[in-house]
mmCIF file of C-alpha atoms in Angstrom:
data_model
loop_
_atom_site.group_PDB
_atom_site.id
_atom_site.type_symbol
_atom_site.label_atom_id
_atom_site.label_comp_id
_atom_site.label_asym_id
_atom_site.label_seq_id
_atom_site.Cartn_x
_atom_site.Cartn_y
_atom_site.Cartn_z
ATOM 1 C CA ASP A 21 0.003 -0.002 0.017
ATOM 2 C CA THR A 22 1.758 3.105 -1.222
ATOM 3 C CA GLY A 23 -0.955 5.537 -0.256
ATOM 4 C CA VAL A 24 -2.615 8.192 -2.417
ATOM 5 C CA SER A 25 -0.235 9.910 -4.832
ATOM 6 C CA GLN A 26 -0.689 13.145 -6.734
ATOM 7 C CA ASP A 27 1.194 14.627 -9.607
ATOM 8 C CA PRO A 28 2.593 17.241 -9.965
ATOM 9 C CA ARG A 29 3.203 18.436 -6.436
ATOM 10 C CA HIS A 30 3.570 22.037 -7.588
ATOM 11 C CA LYS A 31 2.371 23.851 -10.643
ATOM 12 C CA ILE A 32 2.930 27.501 -11.661
ATOM 13 C CA THR A 33 0.982 28.732 -14.668
ATOM 14 C CA LYS A 34 -0.077 31.939 -16.279
ATOM 15 C CA ARG A 35 -3.622 33.161 -16.255
ATOM 16 C CA GLY A 36 -5.588 31.733 -19.138
ATOM 17 C CA GLN A 37 -3.600 28.514 -19.470
ATOM 18 C CA ASN A 38 -5.030 25.037 -18.940
ATOM 19 C CA VAL A 39 -3.697 22.745 -16.280
ATOM 20 C CA THR A 40 -4.272 19.060 -15.509
ATOM 21 C CA PHE A 41 -3.610 17.228 -12.249
ATOM 22 C CA ARG A 42 -3.476 13.507 -11.658
ATOM 23 C CA CYS A 43 -4.423 11.405 -8.613
ATOM 24 C CA ASP A 44 -3.663 7.764 -8.047
ATOM 25 C CA PRO A 45 -5.784 6.367 -5.167
ATOM 26 C CA ILE A 46 -5.026 3.432 -2.938
ATOM 27 C CA SER A 47 -5.371 0.493 -5.273
ATOM 28 C CA GLU A 48 -8.377 -1.282 -3.803
ATOM 29 C CA HIS A 49 -10.385 1.899 -3.049
ATOM 30 C CA ASN A 50 -13.475 2.419 -5.186
ATOM 31 C CA ARG A 51 -14.191 6.049 -4.143
ATOM 32 C CA LEU A 52 -12.066 9.032 -5.115
ATOM 33 C CA TYR A 53 -12.607 12.589 -3.952
ATOM 34 C CA TRP A 54 -11.226 15.980 -4.997
ATOM 35 C CA TYR A 55 -11.013 18.922 -2.582
ATOM 36 C CA ARG A 56 -9.561 22.434 -2.776
ATOM 37 C CA GLN A 57 -7.854 24.168 0.119
ATOM 38 C CA THR A 58 -6.994 27.818 0.200
ATOM 39 C CA LEU A 59 -4.623 29.409 2.728
ATOM 40 C CA GLY A 60 -6.056 29.459 6.225
ATOM 41 C CA GLN A 61 -9.168 27.493 5.290
ATOM 42 C CA GLY A 62 -10.299 23.904 5.545
ATOM 43 C CA PRO A 63 -10.560 21.711 2.456
ATOM 44 C CA GLU A 64 -13.696 22.266 0.409
ATOM 45 C CA PHE A 65 -15.309 19.419 -1.507
ATOM 46 C CA LEU A 66 -15.230 19.596 -5.326
ATOM 47 C CA THR A 67 -16.372 16.233 -6.638
ATOM 48 C CA TYR A 68 -16.225 12.507 -6.079
ATOM 49 C CA PHE A 69 -16.328 9.223 -8.033
ATOM 50 C CA GLN A 70 -17.449 5.728 -7.236
ATOM 51 C CA ASN A 71 -15.484 3.585 -9.661
ATOM 52 C CA GLU A 72 -15.749 5.479 -12.964
ATOM 53 C CA ALA A 73 -19.067 7.217 -12.186
ATOM 54 C CA GLN A 74 -18.959 10.861 -11.021
ATOM 55 C CA LEU A 75 -21.629 10.901 -8.293
ATOM 56 C CA GLU A 76 -21.580 14.452 -7.059
ATOM 57 C CA LYS A 77 -20.166 17.842 -8.093
ATOM 58 C CA SER A 78 -20.031 20.917 -5.867
ATOM 59 C CA ARG A 79 -21.383 24.277 -7.011
ATOM 60 C CA LEU A 80 -17.736 25.387 -6.527
ATOM 61 C CA LEU A 81 -16.908 23.374 -9.620
ATOM 62 C CA SER A 82 -17.466 25.851 -12.432
ATOM 63 C CA ASP A 83 -17.669 24.789 -16.039
ATOM 64 C CA ARG A 84 -13.958 25.497 -16.368
ATOM 65 C CA PHE A 85 -13.310 22.486 -14.154
ATOM 66 C CA SER A 86 -13.650 18.911 -15.308
ATOM 67 C CA ALA A 87 -12.752 15.667 -13.624
ATOM 68 C CA GLU A 88 -12.556 12.172 -14.989
ATOM 69 C CA ARG A 89 -11.876 8.704 -13.752
ATOM 70 C CA PRO A 90 -12.005 6.748 -16.976
ATOM 71 C CA LYS A 91 -11.258 3.239 -15.803
ATOM 72 C CA GLY A 92 -12.107 3.576 -12.180
ATOM 73 C CA SER A 93 -8.511 3.791 -11.149
ATOM 74 C CA PHE A 94 -6.594 7.099 -11.410
ATOM 75 C CA SER A 95 -8.384 10.408 -11.887
ATOM 76 C CA THR A 96 -7.569 13.719 -13.549
ATOM 77 C CA LEU A 97 -8.726 17.191 -12.673
ATOM 78 C CA GLU A 98 -8.448 19.760 -15.509
ATOM 79 C CA ILE A 99 -8.847 23.524 -15.104
ATOM 80 C CA GLN A 100 -9.342 25.427 -18.313
ATOM 81 C CA ARG A 101 -8.552 29.149 -18.713
ATOM 82 C CA THR A 102 -7.095 29.428 -15.248
ATOM 83 C CA GLU A 103 -7.761 32.517 -13.130
ATOM 84 C CA GLN A 104 -5.775 33.893 -10.196
ATOM 85 C CA GLY A 105 -8.612 32.768 -7.913
ATOM 86 C CA ASP A 106 -7.849 29.208 -8.819
ATOM 87 C CA SER A 107 -4.623 29.361 -6.856
ATOM 88 C CA ALA A 108 -4.963 26.776 -4.095
ATOM 89 C CA MET A 109 -3.920 23.368 -2.922
ATOM 90 C CA TYR A 110 -5.837 20.604 -4.731
ATOM 91 C CA LEU A 111 -6.240 17.513 -2.600
ATOM 92 C CA CYS A 112 -7.248 14.002 -3.611
ATOM 93 C CA ALA A 113 -8.530 11.342 -1.236
ATOM 94 C CA SER A 114 -9.811 7.815 -1.555
ATOM 95 C CA SER A 115 -11.895 5.388 0.466
ATOM 96 C CA GLY A 116 -13.084 1.876 -0.030
ATOM 97 C CA ARG A 117 -14.808 -1.189 1.275
ATOM 98 C CA THR A 118 -13.723 -4.319 3.107
ATOM 99 C CA SER A 119 -13.666 -7.586 1.181
ATOM 100 C CA GLY A 120 -17.001 -8.297 2.839
ATOM 101 C CA GLY A 121 -18.492 -5.151 1.348
ATOM 102 C CA ARG A 122 -18.642 -3.003 4.451
ATOM 103 C CA VAL A 123 -18.116 0.693 3.700
ATOM 104 C CA LEU A 124 -15.008 2.178 5.200
ATOM 105 C CA GLU A 125 -15.679 5.801 5.989
ATOM 106 C CA THR A 126 -12.123 6.969 6.449
ATOM 107 C CA GLN A 127 -10.771 9.009 3.570
ATOM 108 C CA TYR A 128 -7.003 8.855 2.951
ATOM 109 C CA PHE A 129 -5.458 11.997 1.503
ATOM 110 C CA GLY A 130 -2.655 12.482 -0.897
ATOM 111 C CA PRO A 131 0.008 15.217 -0.458
ATOM 112 C CA GLY A 132 -1.826 17.646 -2.725
ATOM 113 C CA THR A 133 -0.941 19.690 -5.815
ATOM 114 C CA ARG A 134 -0.210 23.306 -5.092
ATOM 115 C CA LEU A 135 -1.314 25.569 -7.949
ATOM 116 C CA LEU A 136 -0.139 29.134 -8.426
ATOM 117 C CA VAL A 137 -1.740 31.180 -11.178
ATOM 118 C CA LEU A 138 0.228 34.268 -12.085
ATOM 119 C CA GLY B 27 -26.536 22.546 4.611
ATOM 120 C CA ASN B 28 -24.039 20.769 6.845
ATOM 121 C CA SER B 29 -21.374 22.824 8.550
ATOM 122 C CA VAL B 30 -18.599 22.562 11.109
ATOM 123 C CA THR B 31 -17.491 25.377 13.405
ATOM 124 C CA GLN B 32 -14.081 25.177 14.977
ATOM 125 C CA MET B 33 -12.382 27.190 17.639
ATOM 126 C CA GLU B 34 -10.338 29.859 15.965
ATOM 127 C CA GLY B 35 -6.646 29.843 16.382
ATOM 128 C CA PRO B 36 -3.833 30.122 16.593
ATOM 129 C CA VAL B 37 -3.464 28.369 19.872
ATOM 130 C CA THR B 38 -0.118 28.468 21.637
ATOM 131 C CA LEU B 39 0.605 26.300 24.677
ATOM 132 C CA SER B 40 3.536 25.272 26.744
ATOM 133 C CA GLU B 41 4.723 21.661 26.670
ATOM 134 C CA GLU B 42 2.710 19.397 29.018
ATOM 135 C CA ALA B 43 -0.254 21.756 29.091
ATOM 136 C CA PHE B 44 -3.841 20.478 28.696
ATOM 137 C CA LEU B 45 -5.347 21.022 25.298
ATOM 138 C CA THR B 46 -8.929 21.546 24.189
ATOM 139 C CA ILE B 47 -9.943 22.513 20.651
ATOM 140 C CA ASN B 48 -13.709 23.079 20.381
ATOM 141 C CA CYS B 49 -15.737 21.755 17.459
ATOM 142 C CA THR B 50 -19.499 21.961 16.948
ATOM 143 C CA TYR B 51 -21.490 20.910 13.955
ATOM 144 C CA THR B 52 -24.799 21.514 12.212
ATOM 145 C CA ALA B 53 -26.279 18.644 10.223
ATOM 146 C CA THR B 54 -29.537 16.955 9.398
ATOM 147 C CA GLY B 55 -29.276 13.514 10.952
ATOM 148 C CA TYR B 56 -26.326 11.931 12.722
ATOM 149 C CA PRO B 57 -23.092 12.149 10.838
ATOM 150 C CA SER B 58 -19.732 10.541 11.531
ATOM 151 C CA LEU B 59 -17.260 12.922 13.022
ATOM 152 C CA PHE B 60 -13.531 13.155 12.417
ATOM 153 C CA TRP B 61 -10.405 14.987 13.517
ATOM 154 C CA TYR B 62 -7.749 15.282 10.843
ATOM 155 C CA VAL B 63 -4.247 16.672 11.463
ATOM 156 C CA GLN B 64 -1.830 18.387 9.074
ATOM 157 C CA TYR B 65 1.752 18.412 10.278
ATOM 158 C CA PRO B 66 4.125 20.984 8.697
ATOM 159 C CA GLY B 67 4.967 19.973 5.176
ATOM 160 C CA GLU B 68 2.751 16.881 5.243
ATOM 161 C CA GLY B 69 -0.654 15.850 3.950
ATOM 162 C CA LEU B 70 -3.864 15.475 5.945
ATOM 163 C CA GLN B 71 -3.957 12.471 8.242
ATOM 164 C CA LEU B 72 -6.853 11.006 10.149
ATOM 165 C CA LEU B 73 -6.306 11.482 13.874
ATOM 166 C CA LEU B 74 -9.454 9.923 15.285
ATOM 167 C CA LYS B 75 -13.140 9.412 14.530
ATOM 168 C CA ALA B 76 -16.502 8.549 16.063
ATOM 169 C CA THR B 77 -19.455 7.204 14.187
ATOM 170 C CA LYS B 78 -22.319 7.448 16.650
ATOM 171 C CA ALA B 79 -23.470 9.365 19.731
ATOM 172 C CA ASP B 80 -21.434 8.871 22.877
ATOM 173 C CA ASP B 81 -18.636 7.137 20.972
ATOM 174 C CA LYS B 82 -15.136 8.207 22.011
ATOM 175 C CA GLY B 83 -12.392 8.315 19.432
ATOM 176 C CA SER B 84 -8.836 8.202 20.643
ATOM 177 C CA ASN B 85 -5.338 8.101 19.184
ATOM 178 C CA LYS B 86 -1.851 9.284 20.209
ATOM 179 C CA GLY B 87 -3.181 10.525 23.551
ATOM 180 C CA PHE B 88 -5.880 12.624 21.901
ATOM 181 C CA GLU B 89 -9.580 12.012 22.618
ATOM 182 C CA ALA B 90 -12.915 13.323 21.410
ATOM 183 C CA THR B 91 -16.443 12.285 22.413
ATOM 184 C CA TYR B 92 -19.436 12.542 20.062
ATOM 185 C CA ARG B 93 -22.015 14.582 22.000
ATOM 186 C CA LYS B 94 -25.379 14.511 20.220
ATOM 187 C CA GLU B 95 -27.084 16.800 22.750
ATOM 188 C CA THR B 96 -24.575 19.619 22.240
ATOM 189 C CA THR B 97 -23.689 18.683 18.646
ATOM 190 C CA SER B 98 -20.048 18.816 19.636
ATOM 191 C CA PHE B 99 -16.854 16.805 19.154
ATOM 192 C CA HIS B 100 -14.172 18.628 21.119
ATOM 193 C CA LEU B 101 -10.565 17.476 20.879
ATOM 194 C CA GLU B 102 -8.586 17.041 24.136
ATOM 195 C CA LYS B 103 -5.163 15.954 25.205
ATOM 196 C CA GLY B 104 -3.898 15.862 28.745
ATOM 197 C CA SER B 105 -0.254 16.714 28.124
ATOM 198 C CA VAL B 106 0.859 18.143 24.791
ATOM 199 C CA GLN B 107 4.280 17.761 23.254
ATOM 200 C CA VAL B 108 6.250 19.924 20.857
ATOM 201 C CA SER B 109 5.615 17.264 18.188
ATOM 202 C CA ASP B 110 1.853 17.954 18.418
ATOM 203 C CA SER B 111 2.360 21.331 16.720
ATOM 204 C CA ALA B 112 0.191 21.141 13.624
ATOM 205 C CA VAL B 113 -3.123 22.316 12.119
ATOM 206 C CA TYR B 114 -6.178 20.363 13.334
ATOM 207 C CA PHE B 115 -9.375 20.073 11.306
ATOM 208 C CA CYS B 116 -12.706 18.844 12.561
ATOM 209 C CA ALA B 117 -14.920 17.312 9.876
ATOM 210 C CA LEU B 118 -18.191 15.414 9.337
ATOM 211 C CA SER B 119 -19.597 13.056 6.756
ATOM 212 C CA PHE B 120 -22.518 10.727 6.123
ATOM 213 C CA GLY B 121 -21.404 7.253 5.183
ATOM 214 C CA ASN B 122 -18.448 7.622 2.844
ATOM 215 C CA GLU B 123 -19.843 10.697 1.205
ATOM 216 C CA LYS B 124 -17.950 13.971 1.061
ATOM 217 C CA LEU B 125 -16.246 15.443 4.110
ATOM 218 C CA THR B 126 -17.283 18.865 5.377
ATOM 219 C CA PHE B 127 -14.410 20.507 7.207
ATOM 220 C CA GLY B 128 -14.012 23.298 9.696
ATOM 221 C CA THR B 129 -11.515 26.109 9.032
ATOM 222 C CA GLY B 130 -8.756 24.465 11.065
ATOM 223 C CA THR B 131 -6.924 25.416 14.265
ATOM 224 C CA ARG B 132 -3.194 25.997 14.220
ATOM 225 C CA LEU B 133 -1.561 24.641 17.381
ATOM 226 C CA THR B 134 1.951 25.616 18.456
ATOM 227 C CA ILE B 135 3.593 23.983 21.441
ATOM 228 C CA ILE B 136 6.440 25.832 23.070
ATOM 229 C CA PRO B 137 9.193 23.845 24.889
#
């Protein structure tokens, strides 16, 4: 178990550019979550997947944001036409079930991708 | 909607002092409650959790009790150490749905 990994760890971009982040969850976890954390605040929910299905999207997720989890394993979060207000830490988390099907509520977080939009 | 209100920081204590960080929540129904910790330069880690009323979560000397009547989940530790310096987040969820976090409390322990 190598934990949740995210790539890149840091990204600096210019306003108007597109960026894409990747998250690799813990291998047996079927749920994957994206959160955004700005300085001095708690993480805010963006969206989550169960396997490849996107089950919920926050109103924070404008139409410039899109997330995918095409094969139910890794996920990508793309931000188009970035704005300075998009600067934040983007966190990914995963959770799963026991082999007997019991839901495990604990979400395990990756190290995050810090985005700076100039 | 659901929300979590946390004691505002920063909190500065001397080593071996008693710690309380207050957390109250607003939710429809009975969520699971969590404390996550973020050490300097590291990612969020689960510290402890409680899934029903009167449950007590504990880990690393920290404790929190799920109080339905006061909708609270206060974090306590009897004797803090310098290594406990971190940001602490209270959070709630229903099942393994999304987490709703408080704003976090920065704790600094002075030797």
